[in-house]
């Protein structure tokens, strides 16, 4: 489909694509697919990243990895350094930091499963780079430009989460900061945007499903969708995950926890092991219907 001078309803023009984010732009020169730990991104396959919001204990990540390995899940996710909204910490609601990274390392080696975890501070980059196969830059750091630059310079694959208040233009501008460092293994992640004030009672965030085809029209970068953060409510996650695949998502990040009610952080959003394992065949069916595979 020819790209009109301005995308309908968006603040992105063809000029922007050429001058503001030429490395993000979809064209013959820019690389379309790449592998991270033998998992191909941007191709037919839709990789899945799953795990708890927070790496709470070694047992928690071990239990998750065991189930994921059985179900051929591509990446184990889990935050050890967390952008927690409020600073007051109980013993349970508390980042596990270096200890959490160590637990991820143990489990990664035991089960031979790649890992993705969030990085929030430059000083912990060397430690996290040693263990994590993908650096997750959280929505809150999306436009922390000096931080984006130091992360990109490590040449580690990066998943950049869209800030809930960021336009697609903002997101692509941030991705361009990563690409300009010669790091081409960049994933974008739609994780829900701020709900319009008319719908404030309905949901904390709103999955911008339209961002998927919109981004894919403009950029060659794979678009990952996180329906767990987008909905903040596990009963909606299966529908949103299926919708994301149908809309062209190139990967999913989902929160999964063996005991969701007792998850230390965001306990309303993870799927239980049973719910997750029930969802997988449904996702496969949807993927097949759009000529993709899980
Ligand atoms: C997360 O994935 O753990 C997370 C904090 O996500 P976001 O940055 O999208 O809020
Ligand atoms: Mn969260």
PDB file of N, CA, C and O in Angstrom, residues 164-199:
ATOM      1  N   UNK A 164       3.381   5.155  28.503  1.00  0.00           N
ATOM      2  CA  UNK A 164       1.920   5.186  28.344  1.00  0.00           C
ATOM      3  C   UNK A 164       1.392   6.542  27.878  1.00  0.00           C
ATOM      4  O   UNK A 164       0.245   6.654  27.477  1.00  0.00           O
ATOM      5  N   UNK A 165       2.280   7.553  27.911  1.00  0.00           N
ATOM      6  CA  UNK A 165       1.855   8.870  27.402  1.00  0.00           C
ATOM      7  C   UNK A 165       2.549   9.233  26.105  1.00  0.00           C
ATOM      8  O   UNK A 165       2.427  10.369  25.635  1.00  0.00           O
ATOM      9  N   UNK A 166       3.274   8.299  25.520  1.00  0.00           N
ATOM     10  CA  UNK A 166       4.093   8.634  24.348  1.00  0.00           C
ATOM     11  C   UNK A 166       3.362   8.359  23.039  1.00  0.00           C
ATOM     12  O   UNK A 166       2.680   7.340  22.895  1.00  0.00           O
ATOM     13  N   UNK A 167       3.529   9.275  22.107  1.00  0.00           N
ATOM     14  CA  UNK A 167       3.016   9.053  20.754  1.00  0.00           C
ATOM     15  C   UNK A 167       3.937   8.066  20.038  1.00  0.00           C
ATOM     16  O   UNK A 167       5.041   7.767  20.511  1.00  0.00           O
ATOM     17  N   UNK A 168       3.500   7.613  18.879  1.00  0.00           N
ATOM     18  CA  UNK A 168       4.355   6.709  18.103  1.00  0.00           C
ATOM     19  C   UNK A 168       5.603   7.455  17.624  1.00  0.00           C
ATOM     20  O   UNK A 168       6.686   6.880  17.497  1.00  0.00           O
ATOM     21  N   UNK A 169       5.433   8.732  17.381  1.00  0.00           N
ATOM     22  CA  UNK A 169       6.558   9.577  16.969  1.00  0.00           C
ATOM     23  C   UNK A 169       7.621   9.614  18.080  1.00  0.00           C
ATOM     24  O   UNK A 169       8.819   9.476  17.831  1.00  0.00           O
ATOM     25  N   UNK A 170       7.148   9.786  19.331  1.00  0.00           N
ATOM     26  CA  UNK A 170       8.069   9.782  20.481  1.00  0.00           C
ATOM     27  C   UNK A 170       8.794   8.433  20.571  1.00  0.00           C
ATOM     28  O   UNK A 170       9.993   8.370  20.827  1.00  0.00           O
ATOM     29  N   UNK A 171       8.033   7.364  20.392  1.00  0.00           N
ATOM     30  CA  UNK A 171       8.595   6.020  20.517  1.00  0.00           C
ATOM     31  C   UNK A 171       9.669   5.777  19.450  1.00  0.00           C
ATOM     32  O   UNK A 171      10.758   5.281  19.742  1.00  0.00           O
ATOM     33  N   UNK A 172       9.359   6.163  18.221  1.00  0.00           N
ATOM     34  CA  UNK A 172      10.319   5.944  17.138  1.00  0.00           C
ATOM     35  C   UNK A 172      11.557   6.833  17.314  1.00  0.00           C
ATOM     36  O   UNK A 172      12.676   6.416  17.021  1.00  0.00           O
ATOM     37  N   UNK A 173      11.348   8.034  17.825  1.00  0.00           N
ATOM     38  CA  UNK A 173      12.494   8.921  18.108  1.00  0.00           C
ATOM     39  C   UNK A 173      13.419   8.274  19.125  1.00  0.00           C
ATOM     40  O   UNK A 173      14.650   8.277  18.974  1.00  0.00           O
ATOM     41  N   UNK A 174      12.827   7.669  20.158  1.00  0.00           N
ATOM     42  CA  UNK A 174      13.631   6.999  21.199  1.00  0.00           C
ATOM     43  C   UNK A 174      14.357   5.791  20.609  1.00  0.00           C
ATOM     44  O   UNK A 174      15.541   5.560  20.897  1.00  0.00           O
ATOM     45  N   UNK A 175      13.666   5.037  19.758  1.00  0.00           N
ATOM     46  CA  UNK A 175      14.295   3.860  19.131  1.00  0.00           C
ATOM     47  C   UNK A 175      15.465   4.292  18.247  1.00  0.00           C
ATOM     48  O   UNK A 175      16.485   3.600  18.163  1.00  0.00           O
ATOM     49  N   UNK A 176      15.317   5.446  17.611  1.00  0.00           N
ATOM     50  CA  UNK A 176      16.381   5.952  16.739  1.00  0.00           C
ATOM     51  C   UNK A 176      17.661   6.215  17.558  1.00  0.00           C
ATOM     52  O   UNK A 176      18.763   5.982  17.084  1.00  0.00           O
ATOM     53  N   UNK A 177      17.494   6.683  18.808  1.00  0.00           N
ATOM     54  CA  UNK A 177      18.654   6.881  19.704  1.00  0.00           C
ATOM     55  C   UNK A 177      19.401   5.568  19.929  1.00  0.00           C
ATOM     56  O   UNK A 177      20.600   5.557  20.161  1.00  0.00           O
ATOM     57  N   UNK A 178      18.686   4.461  19.918  1.00  0.00           N
ATOM     58  CA  UNK A 178      19.327   3.150  20.123  1.00  0.00           C
ATOM     59  C   UNK A 178      20.018   2.706  18.836  1.00  0.00           C
ATOM     60  O   UNK A 178      21.167   2.268  18.837  1.00  0.00           O
ATOM     61  N   UNK A 179      19.303   2.848  17.724  1.00  0.00           N
ATOM     62  CA  UNK A 179      19.825   2.376  16.428  1.00  0.00           C
ATOM     63  C   UNK A 179      21.070   3.150  16.005  1.00  0.00           C
ATOM     64  O   UNK A 179      21.981   2.595  15.390  1.00  0.00           O
ATOM     65  N   UNK A 180      21.103   4.417  16.353  1.00  0.00           N
ATOM     66  CA  UNK A 180      22.209   5.268  15.900  1.00  0.00           C
ATOM     67  C   UNK A 180      23.542   4.816  16.510  1.00  0.00           C
ATOM     68  O   UNK A 180      24.613   5.116  15.994  1.00  0.00           O
ATOM     69  N   UNK A 181      23.471   4.033  17.580  1.00  0.00           N
ATOM     70  CA  UNK A 181      24.694   3.500  18.197  1.00  0.00           C
ATOM     71  C   UNK A 181      25.165   2.217  17.511  1.00  0.00           C
ATOM     72  O   UNK A 181      26.045   1.529  18.007  1.00  0.00           O
ATOM     73  N   UNK A 182      24.534   1.879  16.402  1.00  0.00           N
ATOM     74  CA  UNK A 182      24.959   0.694  15.655  1.00  0.00           C
ATOM     75  C   UNK A 182      24.349  -0.584  16.199  1.00  0.00           C
ATOM     76  O   UNK A 182      24.725  -1.690  15.806  1.00  0.00           O
ATOM     77  N   UNK A 183      23.424  -0.434  17.139  1.00  0.00           N
ATOM     78  CA  UNK A 183      22.773  -1.598  17.731  1.00  0.00           C
ATOM     79  C   UNK A 183      21.476  -1.842  16.959  1.00  0.00           C
ATOM     80  O   UNK A 183      20.551  -1.039  17.014  1.00  0.00           O
ATOM     81  N   UNK A 184      21.405  -2.924  16.214  1.00  0.00           N
ATOM     82  CA  UNK A 184      20.218  -3.107  15.375  1.00  0.00           C
ATOM     83  C   UNK A 184      19.215  -4.101  15.953  1.00  0.00           C
ATOM     84  O   UNK A 184      18.139  -4.287  15.411  1.00  0.00           O
ATOM     85  N   UNK A 185      19.579  -4.724  17.094  1.00  0.00           N
ATOM     86  CA  UNK A 185      18.641  -5.701  17.673  1.00  0.00           C
ATOM     87  C   UNK A 185      17.710  -4.991  18.661  1.00  0.00           C
ATOM     88  O   UNK A 185      17.841  -5.103  19.886  1.00  0.00           O
ATOM     89  N   UNK A 186      16.794  -4.250  18.093  1.00  0.00           N
ATOM     90  CA  UNK A 186      15.895  -3.424  18.899  1.00  0.00           C
ATOM     91  C   UNK A 186      14.454  -3.894  18.705  1.00  0.00           C
ATOM     92  O   UNK A 186      13.985  -4.036  17.578  1.00  0.00           O
ATOM     93  N   UNK A 187      13.779  -4.126  19.829  1.00  0.00           N
ATOM     94  CA  UNK A 187      12.359  -4.500  19.804  1.00  0.00           C
ATOM     95  C   UNK A 187      11.560  -3.350  20.408  1.00  0.00           C
ATOM     96  O   UNK A 187      11.989  -2.737  21.397  1.00  0.00           O
ATOM     97  N   UNK A 188      10.403  -3.071  19.823  1.00  0.00           N
ATOM     98  CA  UNK A 188       9.495  -2.082  20.412  1.00  0.00           C
ATOM     99  C   UNK A 188       8.420  -2.839  21.181  1.00  0.00           C
ATOM    100  O   UNK A 188       8.041  -3.934  20.771  1.00  0.00           O
ATOM    101  N   UNK A 189       7.926  -2.255  22.254  1.00  0.00           N
ATOM    102  CA  UNK A 189       6.857  -2.943  22.995  1.00  0.00           C
ATOM    103  C   UNK A 189       5.714  -1.993  23.325  1.00  0.00           C
ATOM    104  O   UNK A 189       5.904  -0.986  24.006  1.00  0.00           O
ATOM    105  N   UNK A 190       4.538  -2.345  22.831  1.00  0.00           N
ATOM    106  CA  UNK A 190       3.316  -1.623  23.199  1.00  0.00           C
ATOM    107  C   UNK A 190       2.777  -2.268  24.482  1.00  0.00           C
ATOM    108  O   UNK A 190       2.533  -3.473  24.520  1.00  0.00           O
ATOM    109  N   UNK A 191       2.608  -1.440  25.527  1.00  0.00           N
ATOM    110  CA  UNK A 191       2.221  -1.987  26.839  1.00  0.00           C
ATOM    111  C   UNK A 191       1.033  -1.244  27.446  1.00  0.00           C
ATOM    112  O   UNK A 191       0.816  -1.279  28.650  1.00  0.00           O
ATOM    113  N   UNK A 192       0.255  -0.592  26.576  1.00  0.00           N
ATOM    114  CA  UNK A 192      -0.912   0.126  27.090  1.00  0.00           C
ATOM    115  C   UNK A 192      -0.610   1.594  27.263  1.00  0.00           C
ATOM    116  O   UNK A 192       0.499   1.965  27.661  1.00  0.00           O
ATOM    117  N   UNK A 193      -1.618   2.398  26.920  1.00  0.00           N
ATOM    118  CA  UNK A 193      -1.464   3.846  27.023  1.00  0.00           C
ATOM    119  C   UNK A 193      -2.455   4.389  28.052  1.00  0.00           C
ATOM    120  O   UNK A 193      -3.342   3.668  28.507  1.00  0.00           O
ATOM    121  N   UNK A 194      -2.293   5.644  28.371  1.00  0.00           N
ATOM    122  CA  UNK A 194      -3.179   6.275  29.356  1.00  0.00           C
ATOM    123  C   UNK A 194      -4.618   6.243  28.858  1.00  0.00           C
ATOM    124  O   UNK A 194      -4.895   6.540  27.693  1.00  0.00           O
ATOM    125  N   UNK A 195      -5.517   5.905  29.740  1.00  0.00           N
ATOM    126  CA  UNK A 195      -6.931   5.801  29.387  1.00  0.00           C
ATOM    127  C   UNK A 195      -7.519   7.208  29.281  1.00  0.00           C
ATOM    128  O   UNK A 195      -7.251   8.055  30.136  1.00  0.00           O
ATOM    129  N   UNK A 196      -8.332   7.477  28.255  1.00  0.00           N
ATOM    130  CA  UNK A 196      -8.965   8.792  28.172  1.00  0.00           C
ATOM    131  C   UNK A 196      -9.809   9.031  29.423  1.00  0.00           C
ATOM    132  O   UNK A 196     -10.322   8.075  30.012  1.00  0.00           O
ATOM    133  N   UNK A 197      -9.959  10.291  29.822  1.00  0.00           N
ATOM    134  CA  UNK A 197     -10.611  10.555  31.112  1.00  0.00           C
ATOM    135  C   UNK A 197     -12.043  10.012  31.156  1.00  0.00           C
ATOM    136  O   UNK A 197     -12.554   9.680  32.208  1.00  0.00           O
ATOM    137  N   UNK A 198     -12.664   9.869  29.986  1.00  0.00           N
ATOM    138  CA  UNK A 198     -14.030   9.331  29.934  1.00  0.00           C
ATOM    139  C   UNK A 198     -14.083   7.870  30.377  1.00  0.00           C
ATOM    140  O   UNK A 198     -15.140   7.344  30.694  1.00  0.00           O
ATOM    141  N   UNK A 199     -12.947   7.182  30.345  1.00  0.00           N
ATOM    142  CA  UNK A 199     -12.928   5.752  30.663  1.00  0.00           C
ATOM    143  C   UNK A 199     -12.096   5.446  31.902  1.00  0.00           C
ATOM    144  O   UNK A 199     -11.735   4.295  32.120  1.00  0.00           O
TER     145      UNK A 199
END
